[in-house]
PDB file of C-alpha atoms and ligand atoms in Angstrom:
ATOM      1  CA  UNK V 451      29.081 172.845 -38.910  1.00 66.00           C
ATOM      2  CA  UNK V 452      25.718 172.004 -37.624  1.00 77.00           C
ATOM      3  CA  UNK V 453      22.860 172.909 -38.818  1.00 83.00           C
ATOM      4  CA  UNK V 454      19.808 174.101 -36.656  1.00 90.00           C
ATOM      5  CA  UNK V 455      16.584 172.506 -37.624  1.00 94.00           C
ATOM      6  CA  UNK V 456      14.815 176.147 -36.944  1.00 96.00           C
ATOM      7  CA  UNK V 457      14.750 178.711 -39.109  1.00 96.00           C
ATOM      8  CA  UNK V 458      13.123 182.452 -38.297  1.00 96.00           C
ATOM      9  CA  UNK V 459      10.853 183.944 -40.671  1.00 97.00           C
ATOM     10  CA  UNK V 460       9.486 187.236 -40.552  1.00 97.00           C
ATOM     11  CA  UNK V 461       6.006 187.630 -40.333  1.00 97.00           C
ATOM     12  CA  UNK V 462       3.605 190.759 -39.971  1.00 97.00           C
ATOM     13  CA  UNK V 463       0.654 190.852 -37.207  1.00 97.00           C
ATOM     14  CA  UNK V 464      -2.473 191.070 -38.659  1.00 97.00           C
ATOM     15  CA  UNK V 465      -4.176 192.924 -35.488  1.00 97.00           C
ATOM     16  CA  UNK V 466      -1.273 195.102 -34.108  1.00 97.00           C
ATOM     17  CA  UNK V 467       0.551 195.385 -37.664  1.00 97.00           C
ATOM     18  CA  UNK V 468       3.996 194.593 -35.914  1.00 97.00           C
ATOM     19  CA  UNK V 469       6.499 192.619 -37.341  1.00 97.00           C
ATOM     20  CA  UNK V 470       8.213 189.730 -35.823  1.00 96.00           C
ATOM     21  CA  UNK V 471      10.036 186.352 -36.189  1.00 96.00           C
ATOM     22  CA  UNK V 472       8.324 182.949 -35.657  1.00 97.00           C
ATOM     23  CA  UNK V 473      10.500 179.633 -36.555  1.00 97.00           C
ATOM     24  CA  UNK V 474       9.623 177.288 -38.658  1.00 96.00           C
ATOM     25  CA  UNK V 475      11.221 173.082 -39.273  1.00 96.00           C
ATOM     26  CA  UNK V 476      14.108 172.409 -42.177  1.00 95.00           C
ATOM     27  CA  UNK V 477      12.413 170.840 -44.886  1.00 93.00           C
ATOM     28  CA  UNK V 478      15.527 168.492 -43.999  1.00 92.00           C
ATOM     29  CA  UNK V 479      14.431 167.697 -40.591  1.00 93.00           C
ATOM     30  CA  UNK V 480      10.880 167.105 -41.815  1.00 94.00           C
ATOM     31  CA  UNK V 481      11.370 162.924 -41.500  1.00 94.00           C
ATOM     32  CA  UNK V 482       7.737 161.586 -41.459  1.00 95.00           C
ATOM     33  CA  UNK V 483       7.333 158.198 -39.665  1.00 95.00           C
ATOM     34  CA  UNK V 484       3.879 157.191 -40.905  1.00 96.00           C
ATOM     35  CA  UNK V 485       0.326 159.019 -40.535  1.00 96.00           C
ATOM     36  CA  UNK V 486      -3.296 158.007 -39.242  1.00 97.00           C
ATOM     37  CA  UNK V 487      -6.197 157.428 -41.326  1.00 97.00           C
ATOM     38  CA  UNK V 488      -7.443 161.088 -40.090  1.00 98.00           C
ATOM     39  CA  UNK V 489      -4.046 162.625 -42.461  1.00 97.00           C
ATOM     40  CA  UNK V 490      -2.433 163.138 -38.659  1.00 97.00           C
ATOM     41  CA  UNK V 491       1.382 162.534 -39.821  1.00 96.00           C
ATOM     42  CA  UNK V 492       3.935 161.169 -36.951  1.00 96.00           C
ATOM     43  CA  UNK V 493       7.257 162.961 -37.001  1.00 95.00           C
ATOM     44  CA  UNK V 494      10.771 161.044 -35.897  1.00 92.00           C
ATOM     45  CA  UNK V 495      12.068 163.841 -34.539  1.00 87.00           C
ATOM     46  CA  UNK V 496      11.021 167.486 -35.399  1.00 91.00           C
ATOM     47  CA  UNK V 497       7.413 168.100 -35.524  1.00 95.00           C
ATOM     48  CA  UNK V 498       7.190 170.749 -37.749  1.00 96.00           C
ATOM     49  CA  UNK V 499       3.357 170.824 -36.981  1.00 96.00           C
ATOM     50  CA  UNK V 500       4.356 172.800 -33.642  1.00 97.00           C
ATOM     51  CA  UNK V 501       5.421 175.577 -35.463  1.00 98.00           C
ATOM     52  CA  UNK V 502       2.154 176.312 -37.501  1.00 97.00           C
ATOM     53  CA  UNK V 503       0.702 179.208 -35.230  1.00 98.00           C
ATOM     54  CA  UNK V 504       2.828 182.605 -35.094  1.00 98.00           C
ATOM     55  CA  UNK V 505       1.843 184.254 -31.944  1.00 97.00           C
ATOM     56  CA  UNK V 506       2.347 188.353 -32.239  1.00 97.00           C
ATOM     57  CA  UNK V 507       5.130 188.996 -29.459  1.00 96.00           C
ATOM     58  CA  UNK V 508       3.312 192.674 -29.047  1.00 95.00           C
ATOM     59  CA  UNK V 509      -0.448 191.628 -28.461  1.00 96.00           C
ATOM     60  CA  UNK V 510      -0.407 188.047 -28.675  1.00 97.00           C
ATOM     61  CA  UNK V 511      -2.779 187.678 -31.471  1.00 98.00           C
ATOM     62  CA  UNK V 512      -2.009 184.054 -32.751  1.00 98.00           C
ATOM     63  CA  UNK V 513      -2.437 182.932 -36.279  1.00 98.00           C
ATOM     64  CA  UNK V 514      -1.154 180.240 -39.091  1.00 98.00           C
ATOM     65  CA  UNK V 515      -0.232 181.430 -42.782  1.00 96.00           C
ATOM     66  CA  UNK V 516      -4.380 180.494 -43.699  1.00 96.00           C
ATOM     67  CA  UNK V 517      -5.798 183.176 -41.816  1.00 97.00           C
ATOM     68  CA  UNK V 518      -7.315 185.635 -44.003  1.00 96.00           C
ATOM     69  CA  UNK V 519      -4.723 189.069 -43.444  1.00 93.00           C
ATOM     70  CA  UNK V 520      -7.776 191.448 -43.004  1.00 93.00           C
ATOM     71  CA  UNK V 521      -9.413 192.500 -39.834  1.00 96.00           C
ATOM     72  CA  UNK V 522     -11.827 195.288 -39.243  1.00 96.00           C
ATOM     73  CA  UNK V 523     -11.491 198.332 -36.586  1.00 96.00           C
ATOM     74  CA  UNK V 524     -14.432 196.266 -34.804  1.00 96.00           C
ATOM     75  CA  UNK V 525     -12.768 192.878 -34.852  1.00 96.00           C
ATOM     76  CA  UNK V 526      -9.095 194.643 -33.571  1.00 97.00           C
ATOM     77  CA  UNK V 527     -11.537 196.159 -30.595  1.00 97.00           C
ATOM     78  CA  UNK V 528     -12.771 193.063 -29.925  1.00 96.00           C
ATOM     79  CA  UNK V 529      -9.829 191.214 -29.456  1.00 97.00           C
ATOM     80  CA  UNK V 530      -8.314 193.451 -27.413  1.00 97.00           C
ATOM     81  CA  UNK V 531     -11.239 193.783 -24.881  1.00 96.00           C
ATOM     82  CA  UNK V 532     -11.654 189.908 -25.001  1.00 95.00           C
ATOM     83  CA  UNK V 533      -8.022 188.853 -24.966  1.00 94.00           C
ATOM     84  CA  UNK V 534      -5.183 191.486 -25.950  1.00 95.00           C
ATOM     85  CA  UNK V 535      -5.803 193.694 -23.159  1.00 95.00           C
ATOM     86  CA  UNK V 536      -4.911 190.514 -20.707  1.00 94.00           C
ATOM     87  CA  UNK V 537      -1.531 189.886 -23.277  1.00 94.00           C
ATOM     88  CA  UNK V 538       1.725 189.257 -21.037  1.00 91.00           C
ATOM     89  CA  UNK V 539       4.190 189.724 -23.336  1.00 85.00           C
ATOM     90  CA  UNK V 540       5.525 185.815 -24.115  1.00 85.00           C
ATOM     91  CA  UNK V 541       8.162 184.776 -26.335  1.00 86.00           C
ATOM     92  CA  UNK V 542       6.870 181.820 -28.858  1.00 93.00           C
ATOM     93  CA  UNK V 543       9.646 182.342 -31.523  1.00 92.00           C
ATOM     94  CA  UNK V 544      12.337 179.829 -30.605  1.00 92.00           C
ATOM     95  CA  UNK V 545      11.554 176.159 -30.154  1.00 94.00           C
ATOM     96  CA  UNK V 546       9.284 174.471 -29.117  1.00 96.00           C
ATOM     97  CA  UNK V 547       8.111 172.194 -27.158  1.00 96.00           C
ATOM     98  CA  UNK V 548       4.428 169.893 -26.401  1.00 97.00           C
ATOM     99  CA  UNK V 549       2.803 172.181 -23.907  1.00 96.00           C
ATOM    100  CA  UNK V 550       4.189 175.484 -26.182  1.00 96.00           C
ATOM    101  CA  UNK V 551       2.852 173.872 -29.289  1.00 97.00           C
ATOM    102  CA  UNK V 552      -0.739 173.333 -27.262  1.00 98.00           C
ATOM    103  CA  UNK V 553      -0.771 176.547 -26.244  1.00 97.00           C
ATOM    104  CA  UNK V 554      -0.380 178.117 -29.429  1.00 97.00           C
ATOM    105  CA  UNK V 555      -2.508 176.248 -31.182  1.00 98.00           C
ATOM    106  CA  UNK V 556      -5.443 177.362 -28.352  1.00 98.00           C
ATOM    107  CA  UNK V 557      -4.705 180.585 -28.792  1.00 97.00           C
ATOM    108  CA  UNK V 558      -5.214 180.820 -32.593  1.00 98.00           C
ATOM    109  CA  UNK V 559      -8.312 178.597 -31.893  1.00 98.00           C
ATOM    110  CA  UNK V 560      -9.878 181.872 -29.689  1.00 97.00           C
ATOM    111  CA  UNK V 561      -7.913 184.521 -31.996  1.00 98.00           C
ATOM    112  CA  UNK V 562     -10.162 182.518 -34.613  1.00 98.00           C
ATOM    113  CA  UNK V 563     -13.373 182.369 -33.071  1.00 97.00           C
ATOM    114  CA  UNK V 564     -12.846 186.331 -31.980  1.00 96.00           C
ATOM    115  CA  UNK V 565     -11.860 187.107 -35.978  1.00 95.00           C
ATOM    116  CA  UNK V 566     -15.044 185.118 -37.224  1.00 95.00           C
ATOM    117  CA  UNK V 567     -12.557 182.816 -39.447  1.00 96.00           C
ATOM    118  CA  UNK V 568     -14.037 180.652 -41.823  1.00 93.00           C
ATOM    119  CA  UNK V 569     -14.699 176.896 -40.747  1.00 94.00           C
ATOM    120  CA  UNK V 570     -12.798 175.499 -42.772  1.00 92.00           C
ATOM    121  CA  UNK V 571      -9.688 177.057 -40.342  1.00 96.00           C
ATOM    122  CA  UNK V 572     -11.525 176.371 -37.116  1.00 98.00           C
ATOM    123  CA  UNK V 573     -12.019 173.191 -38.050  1.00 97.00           C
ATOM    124  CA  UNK V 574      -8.220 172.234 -39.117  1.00 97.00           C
ATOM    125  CA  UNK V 575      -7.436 173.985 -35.483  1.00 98.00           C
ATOM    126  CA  UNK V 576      -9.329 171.621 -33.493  1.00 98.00           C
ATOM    127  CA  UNK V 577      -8.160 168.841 -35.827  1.00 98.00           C
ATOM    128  CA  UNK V 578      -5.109 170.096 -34.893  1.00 98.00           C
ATOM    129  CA  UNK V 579      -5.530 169.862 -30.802  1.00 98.00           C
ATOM    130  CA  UNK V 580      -7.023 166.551 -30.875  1.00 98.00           C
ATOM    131  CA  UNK V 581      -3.496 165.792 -32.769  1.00 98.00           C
ATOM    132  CA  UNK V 582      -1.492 167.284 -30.079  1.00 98.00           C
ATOM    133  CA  UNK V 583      -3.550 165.544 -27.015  1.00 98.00           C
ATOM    134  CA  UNK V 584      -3.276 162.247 -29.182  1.00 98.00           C
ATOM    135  CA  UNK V 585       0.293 162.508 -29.124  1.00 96.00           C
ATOM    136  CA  UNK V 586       0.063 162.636 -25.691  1.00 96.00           C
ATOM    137  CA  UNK V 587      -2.223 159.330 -25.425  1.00 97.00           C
ATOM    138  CA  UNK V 588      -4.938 161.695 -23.451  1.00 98.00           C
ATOM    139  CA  UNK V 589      -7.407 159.870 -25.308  1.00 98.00           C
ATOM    140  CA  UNK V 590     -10.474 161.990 -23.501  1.00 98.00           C
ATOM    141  CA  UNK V 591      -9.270 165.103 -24.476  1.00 98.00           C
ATOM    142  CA  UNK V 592      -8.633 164.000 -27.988  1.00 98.00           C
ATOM    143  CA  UNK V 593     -11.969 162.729 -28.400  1.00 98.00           C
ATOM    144  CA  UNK V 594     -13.504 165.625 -26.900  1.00 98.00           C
ATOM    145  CA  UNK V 595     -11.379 168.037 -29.829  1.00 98.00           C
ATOM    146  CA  UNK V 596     -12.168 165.258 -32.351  1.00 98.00           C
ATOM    147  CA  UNK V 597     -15.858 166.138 -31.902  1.00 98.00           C
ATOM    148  CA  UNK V 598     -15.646 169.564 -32.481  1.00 98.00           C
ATOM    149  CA  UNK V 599     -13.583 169.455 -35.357  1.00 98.00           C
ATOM    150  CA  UNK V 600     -16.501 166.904 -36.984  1.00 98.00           C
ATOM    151  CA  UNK V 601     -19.007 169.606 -36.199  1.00 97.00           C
ATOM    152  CA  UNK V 602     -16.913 172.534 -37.654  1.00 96.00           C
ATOM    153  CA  UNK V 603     -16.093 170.098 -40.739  1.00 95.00           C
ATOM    154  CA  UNK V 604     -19.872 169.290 -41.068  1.00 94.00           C
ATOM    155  CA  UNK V 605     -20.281 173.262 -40.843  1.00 93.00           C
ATOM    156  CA  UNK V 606     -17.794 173.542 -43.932  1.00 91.00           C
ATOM    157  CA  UNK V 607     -19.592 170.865 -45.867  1.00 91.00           C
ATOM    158  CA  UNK V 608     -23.248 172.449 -45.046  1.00 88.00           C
ATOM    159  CA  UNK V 609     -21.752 175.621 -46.003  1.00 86.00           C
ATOM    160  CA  UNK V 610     -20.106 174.161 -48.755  1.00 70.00           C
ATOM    161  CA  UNK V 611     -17.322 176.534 -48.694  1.00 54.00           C
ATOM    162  CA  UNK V 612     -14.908 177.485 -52.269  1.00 55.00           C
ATOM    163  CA  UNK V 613     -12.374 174.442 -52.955  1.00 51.00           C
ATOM    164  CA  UNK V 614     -11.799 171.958 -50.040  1.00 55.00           C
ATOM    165  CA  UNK V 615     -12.666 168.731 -52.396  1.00 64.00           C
ATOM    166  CA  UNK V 616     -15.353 167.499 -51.134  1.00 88.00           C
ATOM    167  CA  UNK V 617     -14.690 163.828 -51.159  1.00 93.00           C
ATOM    168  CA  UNK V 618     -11.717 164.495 -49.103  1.00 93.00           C
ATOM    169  CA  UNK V 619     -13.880 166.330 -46.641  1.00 94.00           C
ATOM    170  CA  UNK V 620     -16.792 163.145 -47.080  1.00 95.00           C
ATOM    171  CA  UNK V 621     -13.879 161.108 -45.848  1.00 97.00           C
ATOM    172  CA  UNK V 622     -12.629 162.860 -43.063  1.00 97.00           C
ATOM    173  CA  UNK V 623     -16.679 163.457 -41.172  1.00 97.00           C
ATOM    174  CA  UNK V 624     -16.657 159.724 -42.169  1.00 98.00           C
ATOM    175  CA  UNK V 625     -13.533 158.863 -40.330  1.00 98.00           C
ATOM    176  CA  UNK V 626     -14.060 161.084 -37.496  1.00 98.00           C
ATOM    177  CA  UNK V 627     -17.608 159.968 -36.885  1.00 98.00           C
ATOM    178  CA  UNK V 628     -15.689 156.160 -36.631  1.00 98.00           C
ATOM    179  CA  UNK V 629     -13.167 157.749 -33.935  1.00 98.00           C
ATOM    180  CA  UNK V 630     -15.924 159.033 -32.243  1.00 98.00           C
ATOM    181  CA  UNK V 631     -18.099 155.627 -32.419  1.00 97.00           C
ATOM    182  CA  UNK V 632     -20.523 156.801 -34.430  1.00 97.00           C
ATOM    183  CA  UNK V 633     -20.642 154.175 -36.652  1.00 96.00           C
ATOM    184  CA  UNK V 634     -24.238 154.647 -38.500  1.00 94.00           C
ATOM    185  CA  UNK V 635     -22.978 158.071 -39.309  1.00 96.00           C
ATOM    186  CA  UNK V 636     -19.876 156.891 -40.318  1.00 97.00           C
ATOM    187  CA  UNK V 637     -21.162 154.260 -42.913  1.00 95.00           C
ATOM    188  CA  UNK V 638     -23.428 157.103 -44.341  1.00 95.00           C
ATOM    189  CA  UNK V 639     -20.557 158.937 -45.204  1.00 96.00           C
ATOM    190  CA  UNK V 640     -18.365 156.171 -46.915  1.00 97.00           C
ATOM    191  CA  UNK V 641     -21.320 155.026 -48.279  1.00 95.00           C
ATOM    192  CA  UNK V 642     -21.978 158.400 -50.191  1.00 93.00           C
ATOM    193  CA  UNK V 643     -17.854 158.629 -51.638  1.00 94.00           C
ATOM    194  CA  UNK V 644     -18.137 154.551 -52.880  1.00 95.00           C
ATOM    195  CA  UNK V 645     -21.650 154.907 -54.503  1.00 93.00           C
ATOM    196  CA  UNK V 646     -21.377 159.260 -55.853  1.00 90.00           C
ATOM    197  CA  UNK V 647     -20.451 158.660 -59.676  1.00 88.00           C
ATOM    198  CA  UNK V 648     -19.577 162.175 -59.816  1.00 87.00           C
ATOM    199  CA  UNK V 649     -16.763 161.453 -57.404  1.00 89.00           C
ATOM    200  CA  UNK V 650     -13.693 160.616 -59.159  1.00 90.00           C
ATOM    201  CA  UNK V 651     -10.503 160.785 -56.618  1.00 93.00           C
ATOM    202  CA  UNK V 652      -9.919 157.419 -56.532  1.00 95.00           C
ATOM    203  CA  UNK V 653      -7.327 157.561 -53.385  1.00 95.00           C
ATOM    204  CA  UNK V 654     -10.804 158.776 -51.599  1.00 95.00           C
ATOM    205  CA  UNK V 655     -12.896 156.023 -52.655  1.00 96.00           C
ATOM    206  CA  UNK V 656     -10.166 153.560 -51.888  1.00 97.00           C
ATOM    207  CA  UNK V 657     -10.097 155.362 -48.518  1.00 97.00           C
ATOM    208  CA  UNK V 658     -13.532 154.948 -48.198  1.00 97.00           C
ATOM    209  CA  UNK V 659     -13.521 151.487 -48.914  1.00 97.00           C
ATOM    210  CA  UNK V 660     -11.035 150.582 -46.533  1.00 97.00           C
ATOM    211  CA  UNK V 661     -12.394 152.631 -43.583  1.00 97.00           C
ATOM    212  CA  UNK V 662     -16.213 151.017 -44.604  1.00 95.00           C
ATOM    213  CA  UNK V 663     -14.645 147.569 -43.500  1.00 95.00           C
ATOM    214  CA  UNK V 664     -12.798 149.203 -40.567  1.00 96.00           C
ATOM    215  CA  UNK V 665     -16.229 150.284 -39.682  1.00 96.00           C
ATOM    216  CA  UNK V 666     -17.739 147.117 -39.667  1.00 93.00           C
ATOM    217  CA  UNK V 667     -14.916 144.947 -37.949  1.00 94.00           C
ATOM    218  CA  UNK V 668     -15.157 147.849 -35.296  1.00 95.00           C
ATOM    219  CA  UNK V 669     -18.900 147.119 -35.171  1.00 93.00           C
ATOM    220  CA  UNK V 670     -18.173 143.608 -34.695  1.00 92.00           C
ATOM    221  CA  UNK V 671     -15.435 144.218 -31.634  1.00 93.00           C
ATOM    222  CA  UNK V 672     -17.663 146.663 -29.906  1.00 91.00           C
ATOM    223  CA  UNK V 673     -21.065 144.089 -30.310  1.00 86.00           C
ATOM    224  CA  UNK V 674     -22.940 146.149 -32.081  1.00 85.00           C
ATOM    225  CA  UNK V 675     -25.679 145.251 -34.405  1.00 83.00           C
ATOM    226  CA  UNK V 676     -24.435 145.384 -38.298  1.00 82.00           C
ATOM    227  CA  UNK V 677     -26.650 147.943 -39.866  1.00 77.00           C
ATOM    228  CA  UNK V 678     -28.416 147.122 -43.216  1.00 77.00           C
ATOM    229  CA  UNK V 679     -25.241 147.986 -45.742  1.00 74.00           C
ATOM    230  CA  UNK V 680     -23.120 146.371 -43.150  1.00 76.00           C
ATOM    231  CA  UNK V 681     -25.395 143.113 -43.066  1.00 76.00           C
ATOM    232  CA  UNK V 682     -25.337 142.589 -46.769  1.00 64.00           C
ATOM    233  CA  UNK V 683     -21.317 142.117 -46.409  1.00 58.00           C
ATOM    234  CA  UNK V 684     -21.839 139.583 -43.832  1.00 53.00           C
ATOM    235  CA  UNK V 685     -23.839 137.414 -46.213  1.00 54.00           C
ATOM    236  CA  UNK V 686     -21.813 137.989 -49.478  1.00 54.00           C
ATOM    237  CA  UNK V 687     -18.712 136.338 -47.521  1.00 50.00           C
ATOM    238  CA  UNK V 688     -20.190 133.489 -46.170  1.00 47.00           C
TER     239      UNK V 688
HETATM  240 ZN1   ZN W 117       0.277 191.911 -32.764  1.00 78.84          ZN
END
């Protein structure tokens, strides 16, 4: 017999307090192919990624398993005047597909911004989008989402929220800034991971490290001016 890479899970609304059944991807069927330097993983066939939002079949409130599972009288009134009360009732529980997938993930993104959500999930959301659009090769849109995922994630690191580590998050405004061609900003963030003794994740520094040179052959593709750091490379190698 066949097995169906889905499987339904109940889960319970946080706005409307209904239950209902959202599918999630067979740890079976989860077959990575190979991720980006930004932790984006590729799938070979499944994306189990697409499945991450649980949109409320009742008032369409969309949200992933890190939402916090309170909301105030004032936030429920809010969505509903900003969003719920437009709701056609839309079944996201079985597969699916790209443009299902985006439009989940877009809801959560307002559900999000409505609820007041920490950064640290509006940032993985728009992380998230400029995923999807990559996987489309819509590299405008991608950038666009890339850049407001850096400015939530520089939002989490100003804010300095409980237990994302740090150096992980260092890496990623690093990275993103180098996506985004903002290479000065990009070295400044390496730069901090390689030379912080306090940092000790050495899969971070190593990260770092690598990404630093990616920087600077970037630099050299786009004819840019090495900056300072950058410079003293140059020399040691010749
Ligand atoms: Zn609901």
């Amino acid at each position: 017999m066949e097995v169906s890479p889905l499987y339904q899970i109940k889960v319970k609304c946080t706005c409307c307090e209904q239950q209902f059944q959202t599918s999630k991807v067979r740890p079976s069927f989860k077959k990575s192919k190979g991720s980006d330097t930004d932790f984006c993983v590729h799938y070979k066939e499944m994306n189990p990624e697409y499945y991450v939002v649980r949109v409320c079949p009742f008032c369409g409130f969309s949200m992933t398993e890190n939402f916090s599972d309170k909301m105030t009288p004032r936030q429920k009134s809010d969505y509903y005047d900003k969003l719920g009360s437009k709701w056609v009732s839309r079944e996201f529980g079985g597969e699916r597909d790209w443009a299902t997938a985006m439009q989940s993930f877009k809801l959560a993104l307002l559900c999000a911004q409505i609820k007041g959500e920490r950064d640290r999930i509006l940032a993985g959301l728009l992380h998230h989008i400029a995923w999807l659009y990559r996987e489309k090769s819509d590299k405008e849109q991608e950038l666009r989402f890339l850049q407001f995922a850096l400015d939530a994630y520089v939002r989490v690191f100003q804010g300095e929220e409980e237990n994302m580590n740090n150096a992980r998050l260092m890496y990623l405004m690093g990275e993103l800034n180098r996506r985004l061609k903002k290479y000065h900003e990009a070295v400044r963030w390496f730069g901090r991971v390689i030379n912080d003794k306090k940092i000790m994740d050495a899969a971070m520094i190593r990260a770092c490290r690598e990404q630093w040179v990616q920087t600077r052959e970037d630099m050299l593709a786009d004819k840019l001016d090495l900056p300072e750091e950058l410079q003293e490379e140059e020399k040691k190698k010749k």
